[in-house]
Amino acid sequence: MEEKPDLKSMNLRELEAWIQAAGEKKFRAKQIYQWLHEKHVTSFDEMSNLSMELREKLKNHASLPVLREELVQVSKIDGTRKYLFALEDGNMIESVWMRYRHGNSVCVSSQVGCRMGCRFCASTLDGLVRNLAPAEMLEQIYRITQSTGERVSNVVVMGSGEPLDNYDNLLKFVELLTDENGLHISQRNLTVSTCGLVPKMRRLADKKLQITLALSLHASTQEKRMELMPVAKSYELTEVLDACRYYFEKTGRRVTFEYSLVGGVNDTPEDADRLAALLGDLKGHVNLIPVNPIRENAYVQPGQRHISEFKKRLEQSGLNVTVRREMGRDIDGACGQLRRRYAGLSLR
Ligand code: SAH
């Protein structure tokens, strides 16, 4: 059977072309687009300004992916909400909603699973299942907005998956998310995190968008990076940092560097000094993430004092550093943990 086209992943131009090819008037596309991206309906039946006949036709010839809320965990500590959503094919993904002083933020997944293989990450343990469609990334935000009743102002693509490994769908997602006829989230309030796929980082830089690029660095030498992140075997540390420099040159946006602190692995004073030397001219922001231990490996967080010392050492060399506040500590914080637990994959 031929797959029905997914109308929710189309921009207005594409939707207009599709609806005209289906023998309908062009202005119908705008109406459908509003139902999908402003009103966030979950069925063609709700599109009450379309004739019954057109709604039937749409049902028969088109699709609109909808996520089903399978589970929500609410943190008693800080109100962080972690959602487990079922996709229409039965696959599960996770998204997180966090409330900050400057507004609400959602962390979205970009793939089911991941094929990058980072040693400390739960999302990659079973490999990549499939890419998410643009609509499936948007839906995470639409459903959460509906469930909380509050506007989302910031989006980070830091959930499961490697967004730049799903490049075309990511770009369409960015286009639809920032569209004035949709949620109209500013590009500056959107962060995309990558493990460092150099050619894609450069391609993204050439687009000259105003989104923030975050690089998962996690090590201060090529050797240590290769141990933690198999992707480092394909792209040398110097190449990755050059791509960050290129991103800054092209877009004027400073890159954020994520550094998961793993006790006894990448947390020595020498690591801090090498890191400072590497990032010196990039003037980016460093986000230290005390590693979130998962059952499948033996990594541990450094002690609180040790983390503060590491941070201070970086600051002394002029870097701007924050330690990521652990949101929702009590609710399976680490990427991919909830989905695995739900599937019974990491139950002991
Ligand atoms: N694939 C993208 C985005 C997903 S993960 C990337 O690699 O950037 C978002 C961030 O969380 C990445 O920096 C990732 O390395 C980090 N991360 C994943 N699992 C973690 C864990 N158990 N503890 C701490 N950080 C983790």
mmCIF file of N, CA and C in Angstrom, residues 285-330:
data_model
loop_
_atom_site.group_PDB
_atom_site.id
_atom_site.type_symbol
_atom_site.label_atom_id
_atom_site.label_comp_id
_atom_site.label_asym_id
_atom_site.label_seq_id
_atom_site.Cartn_x
_atom_site.Cartn_y
_atom_site.Cartn_z
ATOM 1 N N HIS A 285 30.118 29.044 25.600
ATOM 2 C CA HIS A 285 29.640 28.763 26.938
ATOM 3 C C HIS A 285 29.884 27.280 27.215
ATOM 4 N N VAL A 286 30.356 26.949 28.414
ATOM 5 C CA VAL A 286 30.554 25.540 28.757
ATOM 6 C C VAL A 286 29.480 25.100 29.749
ATOM 7 N N ASN A 287 28.802 24.028 29.420
ATOM 8 C CA ASN A 287 27.776 23.479 30.289
ATOM 9 C C ASN A 287 28.262 22.137 30.829
ATOM 10 N N LEU A 288 28.574 22.109 32.117
ATOM 11 C CA LEU A 288 29.047 20.865 32.724
ATOM 12 C C LEU A 288 27.839 20.042 33.175
ATOM 13 N N ILE A 289 27.820 18.779 32.763
ATOM 14 C CA ILE A 289 26.709 17.890 33.128
ATOM 15 C C ILE A 289 27.277 16.733 33.951
ATOM 16 N N PRO A 290 27.078 16.753 35.263
ATOM 17 C CA PRO A 290 27.530 15.588 36.042
ATOM 18 C C PRO A 290 26.870 14.353 35.437
ATOM 19 N N VAL A 291 27.672 13.373 35.087
ATOM 20 C CA VAL A 291 27.125 12.237 34.331
ATOM 21 C C VAL A 291 25.989 11.576 35.106
ATOM 22 N N ASN A 292 24.981 11.221 34.387
ATOM 23 C CA ASN A 292 23.822 10.588 34.989
ATOM 24 C C ASN A 292 24.022 9.083 34.864
ATOM 25 N N PRO A 293 24.337 8.401 35.948
ATOM 26 C CA PRO A 293 24.704 6.981 35.826
ATOM 27 C C PRO A 293 23.535 6.153 35.303
ATOM 28 N N ILE A 294 23.813 5.236 34.402
ATOM 29 C CA ILE A 294 22.781 4.306 33.943
ATOM 30 C C ILE A 294 23.204 2.896 34.344
ATOM 31 N N ARG A 295 22.238 2.020 34.411
ATOM 32 C CA ARG A 295 22.529 0.669 34.906
ATOM 33 C C ARG A 295 23.546 -0.077 34.043
ATOM 34 N N GLU A 296 23.551 0.264 32.741
ATOM 35 C CA GLU A 296 24.343 -0.529 31.809
ATOM 36 C C GLU A 296 25.831 -0.199 31.824
ATOM 37 N N ASN A 297 26.254 0.794 32.601
ATOM 38 C CA ASN A 297 27.688 1.056 32.685
ATOM 39 C C ASN A 297 28.065 1.479 34.089
ATOM 40 N N ALA A 298 29.360 1.640 34.295
ATOM 41 C CA ALA A 298 29.823 1.869 35.669
ATOM 42 C C ALA A 298 30.253 3.316 35.901
ATOM 43 N N TYR A 299 29.825 4.230 35.045
ATOM 44 C CA TYR A 299 30.279 5.610 35.221
ATOM 45 C C TYR A 299 29.657 6.258 36.454
ATOM 46 N N VAL A 300 30.452 7.091 37.102
ATOM 47 C CA VAL A 300 29.968 7.769 38.311
ATOM 48 C C VAL A 300 30.200 9.277 38.232
ATOM 49 N N GLN A 301 29.407 10.021 38.988
ATOM 50 C CA GLN A 301 29.594 11.467 39.059
ATOM 51 C C GLN A 301 30.756 11.790 39.986
ATOM 52 N N PRO A 302 31.536 12.818 39.619
ATOM 53 C CA PRO A 302 32.542 13.292 40.574
ATOM 54 C C PRO A 302 31.809 13.909 41.765
ATOM 55 N N GLY A 303 32.487 14.047 42.888
ATOM 56 C CA GLY A 303 31.874 14.673 44.062
ATOM 57 C C GLY A 303 31.589 16.152 43.813
ATOM 58 N N GLN A 304 30.703 16.701 44.642
ATOM 59 C CA GLN A 304 30.276 18.094 44.506
ATOM 60 C C GLN A 304 31.463 19.056 44.528
ATOM 61 N N ARG A 305 32.376 18.836 45.461
ATOM 62 C CA ARG A 305 33.529 19.741 45.597
ATOM 63 C C ARG A 305 34.408 19.686 44.362
ATOM 64 N N HIS A 306 34.580 18.485 43.875
ATOM 65 C CA HIS A 306 35.408 18.251 42.702
ATOM 66 C C HIS A 306 34.809 18.975 41.483
ATOM 67 N N ILE A 307 33.502 18.924 41.365
ATOM 68 C CA ILE A 307 32.813 19.593 40.251
ATOM 69 C C ILE A 307 33.029 21.114 40.339
ATOM 70 N N SER A 308 32.886 21.647 41.564
ATOM 71 C CA SER A 308 33.081 23.089 41.763
ATOM 72 C C SER A 308 34.502 23.502 41.412
ATOM 73 N N GLU A 309 35.455 22.665 41.788
ATOM 74 C CA GLU A 309 36.856 22.993 41.486
ATOM 75 C C GLU A 309 37.112 22.983 39.980
ATOM 76 N N PHE A 310 36.527 22.008 39.304
ATOM 77 C CA PHE A 310 36.673 21.909 37.844
ATOM 78 C C PHE A 310 36.098 23.167 37.195
ATOM 79 N N LYS A 311 34.954 23.574 37.674
ATOM 80 C CA LYS A 311 34.274 24.764 37.148
ATOM 81 C C LYS A 311 35.137 26.007 37.388
ATOM 82 N N LYS A 312 35.649 26.118 38.616
ATOM 83 C CA LYS A 312 36.440 27.306 38.975
ATOM 84 C C LYS A 312 37.676 27.411 38.082
ATOM 85 N N ARG A 313 38.287 26.275 37.837
ATOM 86 C CA ARG A 313 39.501 26.255 37.034
ATOM 87 C C ARG A 313 39.227 26.747 35.609
ATOM 88 N N LEU A 314 38.096 26.350 35.069
ATOM 89 C CA LEU A 314 37.715 26.816 33.728
ATOM 90 C C LEU A 314 37.425 28.318 33.755
ATOM 91 N N GLU A 315 36.746 28.754 34.808
ATOM 92 C CA GLU A 315 36.389 30.179 34.912
ATOM 93 C C GLU A 315 37.620 31.053 35.040
ATOM 94 N N GLN A 316 38.610 30.546 35.762
ATOM 95 C CA GLN A 316 39.835 31.320 35.940
ATOM 96 C C GLN A 316 40.532 31.589 34.616
ATOM 97 N N SER A 317 40.284 30.730 33.647
ATOM 98 C CA SER A 317 40.908 30.978 32.346
ATOM 99 C C SER A 317 39.961 31.762 31.431
ATOM 100 N N GLY A 318 38.903 32.339 32.011
ATOM 101 C CA GLY A 318 38.065 33.267 31.255
ATOM 102 C C GLY A 318 36.852 32.655 30.575
ATOM 103 N N LEU A 319 36.596 31.372 30.838
ATOM 104 C CA LEU A 319 35.440 30.752 30.188
ATOM 105 C C LEU A 319 34.163 30.999 31.001
ATOM 106 N N ASN A 320 33.076 31.011 30.290
ATOM 107 C CA ASN A 320 31.765 31.168 30.883
ATOM 108 C C ASN A 320 31.209 29.755 31.138
ATOM 109 N N VAL A 321 31.017 29.402 32.399
ATOM 110 C CA VAL A 321 30.688 28.007 32.740
ATOM 111 C C VAL A 321 29.446 27.896 33.623
ATOM 112 N N THR A 322 28.600 26.943 33.326
ATOM 113 C CA THR A 322 27.514 26.618 34.251
ATOM 114 C C THR A 322 27.523 25.114 34.491
ATOM 115 N N VAL A 323 27.022 24.723 35.655
ATOM 116 C CA VAL A 323 26.821 23.305 35.921
ATOM 117 C C VAL A 323 25.336 23.084 35.734
ATOM 118 N N ARG A 324 24.994 22.134 34.884
ATOM 119 C CA ARG A 324 23.573 21.926 34.612
ATOM 120 C C ARG A 324 22.874 21.492 35.897
ATOM 121 N N ARG A 325 21.860 22.270 36.231
ATOM 122 C CA ARG A 325 21.029 21.890 37.376
ATOM 123 C C ARG A 325 20.368 20.589 37.028
ATOM 124 N N GLU A 326 20.355 19.672 37.935
ATOM 125 C CA GLU A 326 19.712 18.395 37.625
ATOM 126 C C GLU A 326 18.221 18.525 37.832
ATOM 127 N N MET A 327 17.523 18.653 36.704
ATOM 128 C CA MET A 327 16.078 18.776 36.788
ATOM 129 C C MET A 327 15.498 17.372 36.877
ATOM 130 N N GLY A 328 14.471 17.236 37.638
ATOM 131 C CA GLY A 328 13.753 15.962 37.696
ATOM 132 C C GLY A 328 14.626 14.785 38.070
ATOM 133 N N ARG A 329 15.469 14.966 39.045
ATOM 134 C CA ARG A 329 16.362 13.903 39.508
ATOM 135 C C ARG A 329 15.624 12.631 39.875
ATOM 136 N N ASP A 330 14.410 12.850 40.397
ATOM 137 C CA ASP A 330 13.632 11.713 40.902
ATOM 138 C C ASP A 330 12.852 10.965 39.807
#
